[in-house]
Tab-separated table of C-alpha atoms in Angstrom:
chain	number	residue	atom	x	y	z
C	6	MET	CA	-36.631	20.991	10.745
C	7	ASN	CA	-36.057	19.329	7.392
C	8	LYS	CA	-34.203	22.408	6.129
C	9	THR	CA	-31.902	22.289	9.140
C	10	SER	CA	-31.265	18.585	8.628
C	11	ASN	CA	-30.538	19.101	4.932
C	12	SER	CA	-28.132	21.934	5.640
C	13	ARG	CA	-26.275	19.794	8.174
C	14	THR	CA	-26.042	16.946	5.665
C	15	ARG	CA	-24.589	19.305	3.051
C	16	LEU	CA	-22.169	20.698	5.609
C	17	ASN	CA	-21.021	17.199	6.585
C	18	ALA	CA	-20.483	16.354	2.916
C	19	LEU	CA	-18.404	19.514	2.397
C	20	GLU	CA	-16.397	18.746	5.533
C	21	ARG	CA	-15.633	15.267	4.290
C	22	LEU	CA	-14.561	16.594	0.883
C	23	GLY	CA	-12.256	19.033	2.630
C	24	LEU	CA	-10.811	16.272	4.834
C	25	ALA	CA	-10.234	14.110	1.759
C	26	ALA	CA	-8.339	16.918	0.059
C	27	VAL	CA	-6.247	17.541	3.169
C	28	THR	CA	-5.542	13.805	3.437
C	29	LEU	CA	-4.273	13.663	-0.127
C	30	LEU	CA	-2.014	16.674	0.373
C	31	LEU	CA	-0.586	15.337	3.626
C	32	CYS	CA	0.105	11.922	2.104
C	33	LEU	CA	1.827	13.495	-0.868
C	34	GLN	CA	3.872	15.643	1.501
C	35	LEU	CA	4.859	12.534	3.478
C	36	TYR	CA	5.931	10.634	0.344
C	37	LEU	CA	7.945	13.616	-0.877
C	38	ASN	CA	9.712	13.873	2.475
C	39	ILE	CA	10.463	10.141	2.315
C	40	LEU	CA	12.005	10.544	-1.160
C	41	LEU	CA	14.071	13.474	0.111
C	42	GLY	CA	15.240	11.490	3.132
C	43	ARG	CA	13.429	13.742	5.637
C	44	ALA	CA	10.969	11.097	6.872
C	45	GLN	CA	10.581	7.340	7.086
C	46	LEU	CA	7.640	5.174	6.122
C	47	ASP	CA	6.193	2.917	8.823
C	48	LEU	CA	7.190	-0.420	7.261
C	49	PRO	CA	5.307	-2.651	9.769
C	50	ALA	CA	2.169	-0.613	9.112
C	51	LEU	CA	2.776	-0.922	5.370
C	52	ALA	CA	3.085	-4.699	5.701
C	53	ARG	CA	-0.167	-4.892	7.671
C	54	ALA	CA	-1.876	-2.726	5.077
C	55	LEU	CA	-0.635	-4.970	2.271
C	56	ARG	CA	-2.191	-7.973	4.006
C	57	GLN	CA	-5.457	-6.114	4.595
C	58	ALA	CA	-5.707	-4.598	1.143
C	59	GLY	CA	-4.660	-7.605	-0.892
C	60	LEU	CA	-3.589	-10.873	0.652
C	61	SER	CA	-6.731	-11.290	2.755
C	62	VAL	CA	-8.881	-10.500	-0.300
C	63	LEU	CA	-6.994	-12.796	-2.673
C	64	PRO	CA	-8.876	-16.057	-1.910
C	65	ALA	CA	-12.272	-14.381	-2.315
C	66	LEU	CA	-11.201	-12.626	-5.502
C	67	THR	CA	-9.785	-15.832	-6.972
C	68	LEU	CA	-12.970	-17.778	-6.222
C	69	ILE	CA	-15.203	-15.050	-7.643
C	70	ALA	CA	-12.969	-14.657	-10.716
C	71	VAL	CA	-13.103	-18.415	-11.362
C	72	ALA	CA	-16.878	-18.351	-10.977
C	73	ALA	CA	-17.132	-15.356	-13.300
C	74	GLY	CA	-14.932	-17.089	-15.844
C	75	VAL	CA	-17.009	-20.265	-15.751
C	76	ILE	CA	-20.204	-18.231	-16.098
C	77	LEU	CA	-18.633	-16.370	-19.015
C	78	GLY	CA	-17.619	-19.613	-20.687
C	79	HIS	CA	-20.963	-21.290	-20.037
C	80	GLN	CA	-23.034	-18.431	-21.404
C	81	ALA	CA	-20.736	-17.983	-24.393
C	82	ALA	CA	-20.890	-21.728	-25.111
C	83	ARG	CA	-24.705	-21.681	-25.102
C	84	LEU	CA	-24.780	-18.743	-27.504
C	85	LEU	CA	-22.106	-20.248	-29.721
C	86	ALA	CA	-24.167	-23.406	-30.024
C	87	GLU	CA	-27.066	-21.368	-31.413
C	88	ILE	CA	-25.194	-18.732	-33.396
C	89	ASP	CA	-22.298	-19.481	-35.672
C	90	LEU	CA	-20.589	-16.165	-34.993
C	91	PRO	CA	-18.089	-16.813	-32.185
C	92	GLY	CA	-16.380	-13.450	-32.461
C	93	LEU	CA	-19.681	-11.617	-32.160
C	94	ILE	CA	-20.230	-13.237	-28.768
C	95	LEU	CA	-16.711	-13.448	-27.363
C	96	VAL	CA	-15.501	-9.935	-28.131
C	97	PRO	CA	-18.128	-7.951	-26.141
C	98	VAL	CA	-18.153	-10.470	-23.267
C	99	ILE	CA	-14.377	-10.380	-22.888
C	100	TYR	CA	-14.478	-6.580	-23.004
C	101	ALA	CA	-17.138	-6.465	-20.299
C	102	VAL	CA	-15.241	-8.803	-17.988
C	103	VAL	CA	-11.852	-7.099	-18.325
C	104	MET	CA	-13.038	-3.484	-18.469
C	105	GLU	CA	-15.973	-3.530	-16.029
C	106	LEU	CA	-16.430	-6.656	-13.930
C	107	ILE	CA	-12.901	-7.202	-12.590
C	108	PRO	CA	-12.091	-3.500	-11.802
C	109	LEU	CA	-15.443	-3.043	-10.024
C	110	LEU	CA	-15.005	-6.308	-8.155
C	111	VAL	CA	-11.505	-5.326	-6.962
C	112	GLY	CA	-12.730	-1.896	-5.920
C	113	VAL	CA	-15.626	-3.242	-3.861
C	114	LEU	CA	-13.477	-5.900	-2.172
C	115	VAL	CA	-10.753	-3.398	-1.275
C	116	ALA	CA	-13.368	-0.961	0.006
C	117	GLY	CA	-15.010	-3.620	2.143
C	118	ARG	CA	-11.733	-4.857	3.630
C	119	ALA	CA	-9.047	-2.186	3.656
C	120	GLY	CA	-11.261	0.891	3.392
C	121	VAL	CA	-13.512	-0.050	6.285
C	122	ALA	CA	-10.501	-1.073	8.391
C	123	LEU	CA	-8.808	2.274	7.748
C	124	ALA	CA	-11.929	4.246	8.680
C	125	ALA	CA	-12.420	2.198	11.837
C	126	ARG	CA	-8.795	2.658	12.870
C	127	GLN	CA	-8.925	6.413	12.270
C	128	ALA	CA	-12.185	6.726	14.188
C	129	THR	CA	-10.864	4.566	17.029
C	130	LEU	CA	-7.759	6.753	17.435
C	131	ILE	CA	-9.971	9.797	17.797
C	132	ALA	CA	-12.593	8.174	20.038
C	133	SER	CA	-9.964	6.712	22.372
C	134	GLY	CA	-8.028	9.953	22.603
C	135	LYS	CA	-4.858	8.401	21.214
C	136	VAL	CA	-4.806	11.006	18.471
C	137	ASP	CA	-3.912	13.584	21.123
C	138	GLY	CA	-0.815	11.579	21.997
C	139	LEU	CA	0.211	11.567	18.348
C	140	LEU	CA	-0.211	15.310	18.114
C	141	VAL	CA	1.757	15.870	21.318
C	142	SER	CA	4.591	13.713	20.003
C	143	GLY	CA	4.671	15.765	16.793
C	144	MET	CA	3.153	13.110	14.498
C	145	ASN	CA	0.390	13.917	12.041
C	146	PRO	CA	-2.516	11.479	12.636
C	147	ILE	CA	-3.437	11.339	8.953
C	148	GLN	CA	0.124	10.615	7.846
C	149	PHE	CA	0.400	8.045	10.643
C	150	THR	CA	-2.694	6.080	9.578
C	151	THR	CA	-3.258	6.751	5.863
C	152	GLY	CA	0.391	7.222	4.885
C	153	PRO	CA	1.361	3.506	4.922
C	154	VAL	CA	-2.103	2.295	3.850
C	155	LEU	CA	-2.443	4.304	0.628
C	156	PRO	CA	0.552	2.828	-1.254
C	157	ALA	CA	-0.423	-0.645	-0.048
C	158	MET	CA	-3.941	-0.209	-1.396
C	159	LEU	CA	-2.628	1.099	-4.711
C	160	ALA	CA	-0.124	-1.776	-5.093
C	161	MET	CA	-2.534	-4.524	-4.118
C	162	SER	CA	-5.391	-3.103	-6.212
C	163	PHE	CA	-3.140	-3.197	-9.273
C	164	ALA	CA	-1.953	-6.723	-8.471
C	165	LEU	CA	-5.473	-7.979	-7.748
C	166	SER	CA	-6.836	-6.531	-10.986
C	167	VAL	CA	-4.131	-8.321	-13.006
C	168	TRP	CA	-4.657	-11.567	-11.125
C	169	GLY	CA	-8.429	-11.450	-11.318
C	170	THR	CA	-8.370	-10.753	-15.059
C	171	LEU	CA	-5.981	-13.629	-15.731
C	172	VAL	CA	-7.996	-16.041	-13.610
C	173	ALA	CA	-11.341	-15.091	-15.132
C	174	LEU	CA	-10.084	-15.320	-18.712
C	175	SER	CA	-8.262	-18.598	-18.028
C	176	ALA	CA	-11.382	-20.154	-16.484
C	177	ALA	CA	-13.493	-18.997	-19.433
C	178	LEU	CA	-10.936	-20.370	-21.913
C	179	LEU	CA	-10.773	-23.757	-20.215
C	180	TRP	CA	-14.569	-24.007	-20.171
C	181	LEU	CA	-14.867	-23.086	-23.830
C	182	LEU	CA	-12.133	-25.543	-24.823
C	183	ALA	CA	-13.679	-28.374	-22.821
C	184	MET	CA	-17.390	-27.764	-23.324
C	185	ALA	CA	-17.807	-25.887	-26.608
C	186	ASP	CA	-14.810	-27.073	-28.647
C	187	VAL	CA	-13.824	-23.441	-29.290
C	188	PRO	CA	-10.288	-23.463	-30.762
C	189	LEU	CA	-7.584	-21.519	-28.947
C	190	TYR	CA	-6.850	-19.317	-31.959
C	191	LEU	CA	-10.471	-18.117	-32.017
C	192	PHE	CA	-10.334	-17.090	-28.351
C	193	ASN	CA	-7.001	-15.311	-28.911
C	194	GLU	CA	-8.438	-13.477	-31.923
C	195	ALA	CA	-11.478	-12.374	-29.927
C	196	LEU	CA	-9.180	-11.232	-27.111
C	197	ARG	CA	-7.113	-9.189	-29.581
C	198	GLN	CA	-10.200	-7.585	-31.099
C	199	ALA	CA	-11.827	-6.853	-27.746
C	200	LEU	CA	-8.908	-5.097	-26.025
C	201	SER	CA	-6.589	-2.462	-27.419
C	202	PRO	CA	-3.497	-1.212	-25.502
C	203	SER	CA	-5.468	1.854	-24.373
C	204	ASP	CA	-8.230	-0.405	-23.078
C	205	LEU	CA	-5.732	-2.371	-21.023
C	206	LEU	CA	-4.274	0.823	-19.565
C	207	GLU	CA	-7.774	1.958	-18.617
C	208	ALA	CA	-8.586	-1.407	-17.059
C	209	LEU	CA	-5.414	-1.180	-14.919
C	210	ALA	CA	-5.900	2.513	-14.082
C	211	LYS	CA	-9.445	2.091	-12.759
C	212	PRO	CA	-8.511	0.045	-9.648
C	213	LEU	CA	-5.746	2.563	-8.830
C	214	ILE	CA	-8.218	5.459	-8.951
C	215	PHE	CA	-10.710	3.436	-6.925
C	216	ALA	CA	-8.069	2.702	-4.284
C	217	LEU	CA	-7.105	6.374	-3.987
C	218	VAL	CA	-10.723	7.426	-3.562
C	219	ILE	CA	-11.380	4.646	-1.047
C	220	ALA	CA	-8.449	5.760	1.109
C	221	LEU	CA	-9.613	9.387	1.043
C	222	VAL	CA	-13.229	8.487	1.819
C	223	ALA	CA	-12.168	6.208	4.677
C	224	THR	CA	-9.901	8.825	6.238
C	225	ALA	CA	-12.502	11.579	5.933
C	226	ASN	CA	-15.219	9.429	7.501
C	227	GLY	CA	-12.893	8.227	10.240
C	228	ILE	CA	-11.967	11.761	11.269
C	229	ALA	CA	-15.542	13.007	11.004
C	230	ALA	CA	-16.736	10.284	13.399
C	231	GLY	CA	-15.791	12.397	16.402
C	232	ARG	CA	-14.983	11.218	19.909
C	233	ASP	CA	-18.135	9.125	20.368
C	234	VAL	CA	-17.339	5.395	20.366
C	235	ALA	CA	-20.526	4.748	18.399
C	236	GLY	CA	-19.010	6.807	15.630
C	237	VAL	CA	-16.553	3.994	14.828
C	238	SER	CA	-19.254	1.733	13.432
C	239	GLN	CA	-20.880	4.693	11.708
C	240	ALA	CA	-17.580	5.599	10.062
C	241	ALA	CA	-17.198	2.036	8.778
C	242	THR	CA	-20.746	2.012	7.378
C	243	ASP	CA	-20.387	5.412	5.764
C	244	THR	CA	-17.082	4.381	4.230
C	245	MET	CA	-18.546	1.277	2.608
C	246	ILE	CA	-21.546	3.151	1.212
C	247	GLY	CA	-19.528	6.186	0.150
C	248	ALA	CA	-16.706	4.172	-1.415
C	249	VAL	CA	-19.004	1.913	-3.438
C	250	THR	CA	-21.010	4.923	-4.603
C	251	ALA	CA	-17.841	6.741	-5.615
C	252	ILE	CA	-16.552	3.682	-7.453
C	253	LEU	CA	-19.753	3.365	-9.487
C	254	LEU	CA	-19.783	7.080	-10.286
C	255	ILE	CA	-16.138	7.026	-11.389
C	256	ASP	CA	-16.801	3.987	-13.570
C	257	LEU	CA	-19.818	5.782	-15.049
C	258	ALA	CA	-17.571	8.739	-15.855
C	259	PHE	CA	-15.183	6.390	-17.702
C	260	VAL	CA	-18.096	4.976	-19.675
C	261	LEU	CA	-19.494	8.405	-20.597
C	262	ALA	CA	-16.104	9.963	-21.376
C	263	PRO	CA	-15.543	10.492	-25.091
């Protein structure tokens, strides 16, 4: 019985990987056709996806980034009061916030908002039978749902990562200036030492990769939910778990890469 269950689990995982690959190919085909003038992007759906992927997350991200910046400033100020080596403290902390905290935070928020919504919508189309109407009318269900959402998630993930980094660093700087009397030039020097141009490119690339994986995971789980209405909630749950797991594994790969 356990062997049968394990084999089914592996099969479902392989099916989802296949669906993710098909989703990526179909979306790329759609975008190529749009560039060639053979197809049109659903602009209302794109606008809704932009709100879901970014604008609705912006207040939460701003609040968390401010809190992270204040925590960063507070902890750095305590250490600076005990150790007269500001650069030793500021450089690694700035690096950790920009390279790890903000990209992971953006990825998790986008997965929880836009990824879950995409999976639920895909699963609802299948459970309600509306996907049959799309097929009859000659529209590809994946291109119809994921096509407008993917560029929105990519754009808003990039924008949110830039905004979150700026807010967190600004909050930390203000705290250090007000509470620890750290001069501005010292913070700027630590920032320069902590982040090289390649580091900044990596910090901006991570949320884009996370967004792509989230969209593929959400679409695969939404399609795999089947025609049972209960599968909608299961697709949303699987998407959140799968997306967060994938985000952490991808970030681990960045860390371990030479």
